[in-house]
Short mmCIF file of C-alpha atoms in Angstrom, two decimals:
data_model
loop_
_atom_site.label_atom_id
_atom_site.label_comp_id
_atom_site.label_asym_id
_atom_site.label_seq_id
_atom_site.Cartn_x
_atom_site.Cartn_y
_atom_site.Cartn_z
CA MET A 1 104.89 132.47 119.48
CA ARG A 2 105.08 130.83 116.05
CA VAL A 3 104.74 127.07 115.62
CA THR A 4 106.89 125.37 112.99
CA ILE A 5 106.88 121.90 111.46
CA ASP A 6 109.93 120.42 109.75
CA GLY A 7 108.34 118.84 106.69
CA SER A 8 111.37 116.64 106.10
CA LYS A 9 110.80 114.97 109.49
CA CYS A 10 107.00 114.92 109.78
CA VAL A 11 105.46 111.47 109.29
CA GLY A 12 101.83 112.58 109.66
CA ALA A 13 101.20 110.51 112.80
CA GLY A 14 98.47 112.93 113.87
CA ASN A 15 99.30 113.14 117.58
CA CYS A 16 99.54 116.91 117.33
CA GLU A 17 96.15 117.23 115.62
CA ALA A 18 94.56 114.98 118.25
CA ASP A 19 95.96 117.14 121.06
CA MET A 20 95.53 120.60 119.49
CA HIS A 21 93.12 120.29 116.56
CA ASP A 22 92.75 124.06 116.35
CA VAL A 23 96.50 124.45 115.66
CA PHE A 24 97.46 121.36 113.61
CA GLU A 25 95.84 119.57 110.68
CA VAL A 26 97.07 116.37 109.04
CA GLN A 27 96.79 116.68 105.27
CA ASP A 28 95.71 113.91 102.88
CA VAL A 29 99.31 113.41 101.77
CA GLY A 30 100.38 112.49 105.32
CA ALA A 31 102.11 115.75 106.18
CA THR A 32 100.89 118.10 108.90
CA LYS A 33 100.11 121.77 108.49
CA VAL A 34 99.93 124.53 111.11
CA VAL A 35 96.46 126.07 110.81
CA GLY A 36 96.34 128.20 113.95
CA LYS A 37 98.49 130.31 116.22
CA PRO A 38 98.27 129.38 119.90
CA SER A 39 98.36 132.15 122.47
CA GLU A 40 101.20 132.36 124.97
CA ASP A 41 98.96 130.99 127.74
CA ARG A 42 98.85 127.66 125.84
CA ARG A 43 102.64 127.26 125.82
CA ARG A 44 102.60 124.37 128.30
CA GLU A 45 100.05 122.51 126.18
CA LEU A 46 102.16 123.12 123.06
CA GLU A 47 105.31 121.90 124.82
CA PHE A 48 103.47 118.66 125.62
CA VAL A 49 102.51 118.29 121.94
CA ILE A 50 106.13 118.92 120.88
CA GLY A 51 107.33 116.20 123.26
CA ASN A 52 104.62 113.84 122.03
CA CYS A 53 105.65 114.12 118.35
CA PRO A 54 107.26 110.79 117.36
CA ALA A 55 109.28 112.46 114.59
CA ARG A 56 110.37 115.46 116.70
CA ALA A 57 109.21 117.66 113.81
CA ILE A 58 107.46 120.44 115.77
CA GLY A 59 109.18 123.52 117.13
CA ILE A 60 108.55 127.01 118.47
CA ASP A 61 110.08 129.97 116.68
CA GLU A 62 110.14 132.98 118.94
#
């Protein structure tokens, strides 16, 4: 499971980093970067993070 972020949508709100700090990191410029790869058993947690993104910028590429 590969996590993606649409940089043209991301506003750097930081919700994703707050929920999964081992997978997401907000950069100084306000954009977010994927820094980890969650295992399949964390899919439900990742789906919550995707739904919690105000910009709808996070996705899963299978």
